[in-house]
XYZ file of C-alpha atoms in Angstrom:
487
model
C -16.484 -21.292 -11.757
C -13.687 -23.611 -10.197
C -11.778 -25.992 -12.420
C -10.875 -29.070 -10.521
C -8.173 -30.320 -12.926
C -5.920 -27.280 -11.968
C -2.907 -28.238 -10.118
C -2.759 -27.300 -6.173
C 0.418 -25.467 -5.231
C 1.824 -25.719 -1.621
C 1.667 -22.392 0.235
C 5.494 -22.226 -0.091
C 5.541 -22.628 -3.951
C 2.616 -19.732 -4.180
C 4.916 -17.500 -1.956
C 7.928 -17.846 -4.253
C 6.002 -17.895 -7.548
C 3.919 -14.777 -6.397
C 7.012 -12.729 -5.507
C 8.952 -13.592 -8.930
C 9.306 -10.543 -10.584
C 9.867 -12.548 -13.920
C 8.148 -10.815 -16.971
C 5.708 -13.262 -17.822
C 4.203 -13.263 -14.168
C 2.860 -9.581 -14.543
C 2.085 -9.945 -18.570
C -1.415 -11.742 -17.895
C -4.342 -9.536 -18.780
C -6.893 -11.648 -16.823
C -7.092 -11.285 -12.985
C -9.023 -13.010 -10.336
C -10.453 -11.003 -7.632
C -12.248 -12.483 -4.501
C -14.332 -10.409 -2.224
C -15.966 -10.717 0.977
C -18.679 -8.640 2.813
C -19.713 -10.031 6.273
C -21.598 -8.237 9.269
C -19.766 -9.784 12.154
C -22.312 -8.683 14.796
C -19.272 -7.600 17.136
C -18.256 -11.103 17.560
C -14.530 -12.475 17.811
C -13.199 -14.170 14.364
C -13.571 -17.711 14.092
C -10.642 -20.095 14.419
C -10.352 -20.875 10.453
C -11.403 -18.733 7.362
C -10.019 -20.980 5.000
C -13.415 -21.782 3.084
C -14.452 -18.026 3.431
C -11.095 -17.316 1.293
C -11.283 -20.644 -0.659
C -7.654 -21.273 0.481
C -7.995 -24.816 -0.547
C -9.514 -24.155 -3.926
C -6.972 -24.752 -7.035
C -7.223 -21.391 -8.584
C -5.663 -18.654 -6.456
C -6.903 -15.007 -6.686
C -4.756 -12.141 -7.632
C -6.585 -9.736 -5.362
C -8.700 -9.967 -2.134
C -10.943 -7.457 -0.762
C -12.929 -8.019 2.526
C -15.456 -5.553 4.185
C -16.419 -6.119 7.392
C -19.419 -4.271 9.383
C -19.896 -4.331 13.272
C -16.499 -5.125 14.234
C -16.546 -4.595 17.886
C -15.710 -0.941 18.557
C -16.247 -0.217 22.095
C -14.127 2.794 23.323
C -11.549 0.649 25.181
C -11.366 -2.130 22.317
C -11.379 0.829 19.471
C -8.249 2.486 21.190
C -6.359 -0.745 21.556
C -7.123 -1.684 18.090
C -5.958 1.740 16.955
C -2.340 0.904 18.448
C -2.231 -2.826 17.651
C -4.342 -4.396 14.745
C -7.813 -5.792 15.420
C -8.364 -9.391 15.817
C -10.192 -9.732 12.352
C -7.362 -7.891 10.447
C -4.695 -10.136 11.960
C -6.569 -13.321 11.093
C -6.874 -12.059 7.537
C -3.287 -11.274 7.404
C -2.018 -14.311 9.196
C -4.140 -16.652 6.808
C -2.875 -14.712 3.389
C 0.692 -13.452 4.137
C 2.088 -17.217 4.054
C 0.613 -17.650 0.693
C 2.065 -14.842 -0.821
C -0.428 -11.978 -0.359
C 0.302 -8.493 1.217
C -2.080 -6.067 2.662
C -1.673 -3.108 0.348
C -4.249 -0.902 2.256
C -6.892 -0.800 4.998
C -9.218 1.424 6.352
C -11.607 1.369 9.690
C -14.364 3.657 10.851
C -15.476 2.397 14.100
C -17.295 -1.049 13.372
C -16.401 -0.671 9.570
C -13.247 -2.316 8.221
C -12.167 -2.780 4.618
C -8.817 -4.639 3.860
C -7.243 -5.021 0.479
C -4.692 -7.693 -0.388
C -2.665 -8.263 -3.486
C -0.298 -11.170 -4.640
C 2.895 -9.543 -4.339
C 4.079 -9.603 -7.997
C 1.249 -6.903 -8.640
C 2.110 -4.792 -5.800
C 4.594 -2.422 -7.672
C 1.968 -1.913 -10.135
C -0.546 -0.598 -7.530
C -0.437 3.151 -7.068
C -2.548 6.251 -6.428
C -3.602 4.609 -3.041
C -5.965 6.529 -1.025
C -8.734 5.855 1.546
C -11.616 7.924 3.104
C -14.724 7.411 5.096
C -18.219 9.161 5.621
C -20.278 8.939 8.765
C -24.102 8.595 8.338
C -25.181 7.368 12.027
C -26.762 10.028 14.148
C -27.191 12.942 12.000
C -23.987 12.277 10.184
C -21.688 12.543 13.323
C -21.533 9.063 14.718
C -19.800 6.119 12.849
C -21.708 3.416 13.603
C -23.134 3.716 9.884
C -21.787 4.955 6.905
C -18.938 4.118 4.395
C -15.316 3.295 4.161
C -13.327 3.249 0.541
C -10.254 2.371 -1.055
C -9.127 3.800 -4.321
C -6.030 2.759 -6.297
C -4.658 2.353 -9.520
C -4.012 -1.268 -10.793
C -1.756 -1.122 -13.921
C -2.847 2.156 -14.694
C -6.880 1.447 -14.109
C -8.555 3.403 -11.568
C -10.537 1.256 -8.984
C -12.608 1.952 -6.035
C -14.193 -0.391 -3.447
C -16.816 1.032 -1.201
C -17.856 -0.568 2.105
C -20.970 0.522 3.430
C -23.224 -0.097 6.688
C -26.562 1.715 5.763
C -29.719 2.519 7.837
C -31.561 -0.745 9.311
C -35.276 -1.606 9.425
C -37.868 -2.411 6.789
C -39.430 1.123 6.511
C -36.111 3.004 5.817
C -35.587 1.777 2.151
C -35.516 5.418 0.701
C -33.041 6.635 3.636
C -30.735 3.903 2.637
C -30.370 5.419 -0.987
C -30.367 8.917 0.403
C -27.106 7.752 2.614
C -25.560 6.147 -0.345
C -26.053 9.366 -2.312
C -24.579 11.277 0.583
C -21.647 8.877 0.647
C -20.933 9.354 -2.848
C -21.083 13.184 -2.689
C -18.938 13.671 0.452
C -16.127 11.367 -0.550
C -13.314 12.654 -2.470
C -9.752 12.089 -3.601
C -6.882 14.036 -4.410
C -6.008 13.497 -8.138
C -8.079 15.624 -10.662
C -8.720 12.871 -12.923
C -10.758 10.774 -10.550
C -11.663 13.118 -7.942
C -15.247 11.277 -6.841
C -16.105 7.645 -6.438
C -17.900 7.393 -9.753
C -15.180 9.063 -11.779
C -13.268 5.784 -11.357
C -13.341 3.192 -14.228
C -14.612 0.330 -11.601
C -16.668 0.635 -8.567
C -17.563 -2.033 -6.318
C -20.493 -1.084 -3.994
C -20.970 -3.684 -0.901
C -21.673 -4.315 2.556
C -24.644 -4.519 4.743
C -26.803 -2.430 2.772
C -29.771 -3.374 5.044
C -32.379 -3.866 2.075
C -35.399 -5.961 3.126
C -37.843 -8.114 1.632
C -41.233 -6.366 1.793
C -44.799 -7.436 1.697
C -44.413 -11.375 1.977
C -45.490 -13.077 5.153
C -43.045 -15.033 7.142
C -44.608 -18.139 6.405
C -44.403 -17.842 2.465
C -40.759 -16.409 2.889
C -39.558 -19.395 4.642
C -41.309 -21.943 2.177
C -39.593 -20.082 -0.616
C -36.206 -20.275 1.191
C -36.653 -24.054 1.853
C -37.633 -25.051 -1.360
C -34.709 -22.820 -3.004
C -37.245 -20.955 -4.743
C -35.358 -17.620 -4.404
C -36.892 -16.148 -7.576
C -40.352 -15.808 -6.216
C -38.983 -13.231 -3.748
C -36.729 -11.184 -5.807
C -39.505 -8.784 -6.934
C -40.216 -7.455 -3.290
C -36.387 -7.149 -2.505
C -36.223 -3.513 -1.975
C -33.069 -2.937 -3.687
C -34.483 -4.472 -6.665
C -37.273 -2.517 -6.313
C -35.639 0.816 -5.667
C -33.543 0.184 -8.848
C -36.530 0.896 -10.897
C -37.074 4.305 -9.749
C -33.473 5.479 -9.051
C -31.456 6.302 -12.035
C -28.211 6.138 -9.745
C -28.966 2.585 -8.720
C -29.785 1.441 -12.080
C -26.067 2.316 -13.124
C -24.682 -0.752 -10.748
C -24.991 -4.244 -11.667
C -25.599 -7.403 -9.539
C -25.543 -11.123 -10.130
C -28.765 -12.981 -9.365
C -29.563 -13.862 -5.712
C -29.380 -17.468 -6.046
C -28.526 -18.065 -2.679
C -30.575 -17.925 0.586
C -30.958 -14.559 2.715
C -28.136 -14.124 4.772
C -29.959 -12.392 7.717
C -31.200 -12.925 10.349
C -29.777 -16.209 11.828
C -29.662 -17.615 15.276
C -25.880 -17.413 16.241
C -24.134 -20.720 15.720
C -27.131 -22.330 13.733
C -28.763 -22.609 10.211
C -31.851 -21.269 11.805
C -33.529 -17.948 11.149
C -34.196 -15.668 13.888
C -36.408 -17.228 16.637
C -36.219 -14.650 19.145
C -39.302 -12.306 20.104
C -38.326 -10.088 17.296
C -38.569 -12.707 14.899
C -36.908 -10.844 12.031
C -37.932 -11.730 8.683
C -35.200 -13.045 6.356
C -33.408 -10.806 3.862
C -30.387 -10.452 1.507
C -28.910 -7.495 3.428
C -25.538 -8.362 2.671
C -24.630 -7.321 -1.180
C -21.936 -7.051 -3.846
C -22.705 -4.583 -6.590
C -20.384 -3.144 -9.217
C -20.316 -0.301 -11.737
C -18.076 -0.305 -14.930
C -17.740 3.726 -15.960
C -20.068 4.130 -19.252
C -18.081 5.249 -22.136
C -17.410 8.842 -22.678
C -19.868 10.095 -25.506
C -18.485 10.855 -28.745
C -17.670 14.691 -29.337
C -20.019 16.496 -31.210
C -19.257 18.505 -34.488
C -18.054 21.889 -33.161
C -20.867 24.290 -34.340
C -20.231 26.874 -31.454
C -17.104 29.007 -31.569
C -17.295 29.529 -27.888
C -17.426 25.997 -27.170
C -15.393 24.804 -24.110
C -12.460 23.421 -26.022
C -10.631 22.142 -22.830
C -13.714 19.997 -21.963
C -14.079 18.607 -25.408
C -10.322 17.748 -25.490
C -10.470 16.201 -22.081
C -13.536 13.872 -23.330
C -11.736 13.002 -26.524
C -8.528 11.880 -24.556
C -10.721 9.973 -22.055
C -12.195 8.379 -25.132
C -9.086 7.274 -26.532
C -7.878 5.581 -23.417
C -10.765 3.543 -23.072
C -10.648 2.196 -26.519
C -6.630 1.604 -26.121
C -6.934 0.382 -22.543
C -10.291 -1.555 -21.935
C -11.625 -2.903 -18.863
C -14.324 -5.794 -18.611
C -15.588 -7.456 -15.643
C -17.478 -11.044 -15.274
C -18.661 -12.263 -12.054
C -18.011 -16.080 -11.722
C -19.691 -16.566 -8.576
C -22.014 -14.990 -6.003
C -23.156 -16.868 -3.073
C -23.081 -16.943 0.735
C -21.145 -19.089 3.291
C -23.594 -20.863 5.729
C -20.665 -22.704 7.908
C -19.765 -19.456 9.905
C -22.147 -19.080 12.749
C -20.248 -16.434 14.860
C -22.619 -13.927 13.668
C -26.475 -13.279 12.973
C -25.535 -12.622 9.296
C -23.746 -14.931 6.943
C -20.915 -13.816 4.946
C -21.337 -13.216 1.255
C -18.644 -14.178 -1.529
C -18.350 -12.688 -4.819
C -15.366 -13.957 -7.477
C -14.840 -11.982 -10.271
C -12.532 -12.110 -13.658
C -11.218 -8.705 -14.452
C -9.808 -8.251 -17.726
C -7.666 -5.364 -18.814
C -4.980 -3.959 -21.013
C -2.134 -2.886 -18.927
C -0.926 0.669 -19.109
C 2.343 -0.263 -18.058
C 4.400 -3.689 -17.403
C 7.476 -2.178 -16.235
C 8.110 -1.472 -12.140
C 9.440 2.021 -11.557
C 12.523 0.690 -9.908
C 14.658 -2.742 -10.199
C 15.803 -3.468 -6.822
C 18.266 -6.530 -5.926
C 20.561 -7.817 -3.386
C 24.403 -7.625 -4.142
C 26.529 -10.583 -3.530
C 25.951 -12.912 -0.505
C 24.466 -11.716 2.589
C 24.697 -12.677 6.300
C 25.173 -10.813 9.447
C 28.813 -11.638 9.310
C 29.730 -8.587 7.021
C 27.833 -5.417 5.702
C 25.645 -5.676 2.506
C 24.777 -3.828 -0.555
C 21.448 -3.116 -2.342
C 21.423 -2.136 -5.821
C 18.695 -0.273 -7.283
C 18.103 1.413 -10.858
C 15.050 3.691 -11.776
C 13.348 2.034 -14.980
C 10.984 4.960 -15.480
C 10.855 8.710 -14.109
C 9.121 8.948 -10.837
C 9.094 11.375 -7.885
C 11.899 10.013 -5.982
C 13.157 11.767 -2.593
C 15.536 11.839 0.012
C 12.655 9.961 2.288
C 12.618 6.901 0.077
C 13.625 3.638 1.678
C 14.410 0.147 0.786
C 13.069 -2.420 3.247
C 14.420 -5.907 3.894
C 11.589 -8.384 4.602
C 11.276 -12.048 5.246
C 9.247 -13.982 2.290
C 5.548 -14.169 3.474
C 5.574 -10.671 5.222
C 2.171 -9.220 5.817
C 2.336 -5.476 5.244
C 4.912 -2.846 4.295
C 5.275 -2.106 8.090
C 6.825 -5.649 8.468
C 10.388 -5.075 7.442
C 13.116 -6.616 9.518
C 15.360 -3.561 8.496
C 15.497 -0.693 5.887
C 18.188 1.797 4.571
C 17.688 5.212 3.231
C 18.047 5.393 -0.299
C 19.992 8.808 -0.007
C 21.625 8.535 3.460
C 23.163 5.324 2.948
C 24.196 5.667 -0.525
C 27.733 4.029 -1.375
C 27.940 4.865 -5.158
C 25.843 5.843 -8.285
C 25.857 6.340 -11.928
C 23.451 7.143 -14.532
C 22.320 3.660 -14.396
C 22.394 2.111 -11.034
C 22.926 3.384 -7.408
C 24.716 1.054 -4.408
C 22.985 1.432 -0.752
C 24.796 0.213 2.239
C 22.954 -2.101 4.675
C 24.830 -2.525 8.230
C 25.700 -6.205 9.175
C 24.103 -5.655 12.653
C 20.674 -4.795 10.953
C 20.888 -8.259 9.133
C 18.870 -11.401 10.684
C 21.606 -13.555 11.930
C 19.404 -16.830 11.694
C 18.972 -16.058 7.858
C 16.214 -17.085 5.667
C 14.401 -16.252 2.366
C 14.008 -12.604 1.809
C 13.130 -9.776 -0.580
C 13.901 -6.151 -0.840
C 11.096 -3.707 -1.627
C 11.760 0.039 -2.682
C 9.219 2.452 -0.852
C 8.551 5.924 -2.510
C 7.525 8.231 0.058
C 6.083 10.774 -2.576
C 3.740 8.248 -4.128
C 3.343 6.263 -0.633
C 3.525 2.720 -2.031
C 5.871 0.158 -2.950
C 7.292 0.715 -6.442
C 9.969 -2.118 -7.006
C 10.407 -5.847 -5.439
C 13.308 -7.925 -5.693
C 13.417 -11.645 -6.546
C 13.622 -13.541 -3.365
C 17.190 -14.361 -2.231
C 18.925 -16.195 0.626
C 20.264 -14.614 3.847
C 22.621 -17.048 4.906
C 23.056 -17.822 8.615
C 25.506 -16.105 10.509
C 28.677 -18.209 11.214
C 29.490 -16.058 14.297
C 26.144 -17.205 15.618
C 26.397 -20.767 14.966
C 30.205 -20.794 16.265
C 29.146 -19.107 19.747
C 25.889 -21.337 19.894
C 23.397 -18.076 20.128
C 19.915 -19.238 20.285
C 17.200 -17.069 19.212
C 16.476 -15.195 22.310
C 20.059 -14.658 22.687
C 20.574 -13.349 19.119
C 21.177 -9.711 20.535
C 24.370 -10.723 21.816
C 25.480 -11.361 18.279
C 27.030 -7.567 18.043
C 29.158 -8.107 20.996
C 30.215 -11.575 19.932
C 31.357 -10.115 16.666
């Protein structure tokens, strides 16, 4: 629940606080997770998503996970979106970046889109990032239905987020379960420790799962919704019914459906479908989760031929569970009725994630040396704090505070090619003045490890000063390319 006594922060303060890499910023063992699932029905995004993301709420999430279904994917648009980010991704990135959130990963399969954002302070502790997808539409060859997933390590804990769009229509409840099982079976990841979705310590399963409310007539359904007696409909919700017989579904938890069904509405209206089809309202859009069950204690060894390797693995896993526990609590589960661009209403889940960090130090410390401006060459200093698989392909990017993704760098420098000096403790890397923004601004440096494919170190914010040459020459921003000649 939200605490109205918390003090609000302006966006600029949130950015500076989020990029601060001071120790006390990353020592908290409690994290706030904001999740959204929304079937957008091929619509263009609305102008404002502040209420969808709770941007005006006093408590700010540590992580955002947004799963969309039916993002417009006609062939010409899909090709354009592959070259230039789609309008939905652009909106979420533009809304969250100024508040200090970075898009860590995303994956799209036709109309399915999954986005993962983090406060910048946590980014060096997010590793093992991978994504994959499974098609289930038209005999498994077409991607209009299926699932997309992002898995990652968060302070050493393996998390997986699975966004699904399953088969439609009342009569296909069993097929939806079959599709879910197929997705779980076909999606695999590289590390041996967590090769499958259910191997992860925490799994979120969400999306347009398309389960319907059966048996009840339209009149009874609408009366229950109008009077907010949602509990009278729960027993006939197909997902609730299937959980009674499907052992796999019983492993997943879900909060109470204390909000009105999110499908199907007339667009730009709070009225349910009044077309000739008169679709019955249903909770098609859901967010469920599964915390991995604890490993059973190893039995006493009675058989000399027992697989000692497996026994050792189970013991190790059990020790890790005890030493580094993870708990999840759902704080809110609701729909947002104000958005009418789609015939679905978005569903929001707010969670508190409690865990003990497996590590609290980034792999690399990186900082800007001395004063920076485009009037002279600059130096970056970095030092490894822990062993990691560095390579000649590692690079350090210069970013404006409030950058949206790892590809938004102003410039970058190769850690080996541009190396100036090094010793056992630190390394100096050269940055040409021609690559530094002449107008200056608040910036950060990020060390990107190519082997791990993630940011492993972020500097504190620092000021790049405005170029004196640019000021003296009266160079306007549009003529800033002339700075090099003027110098």
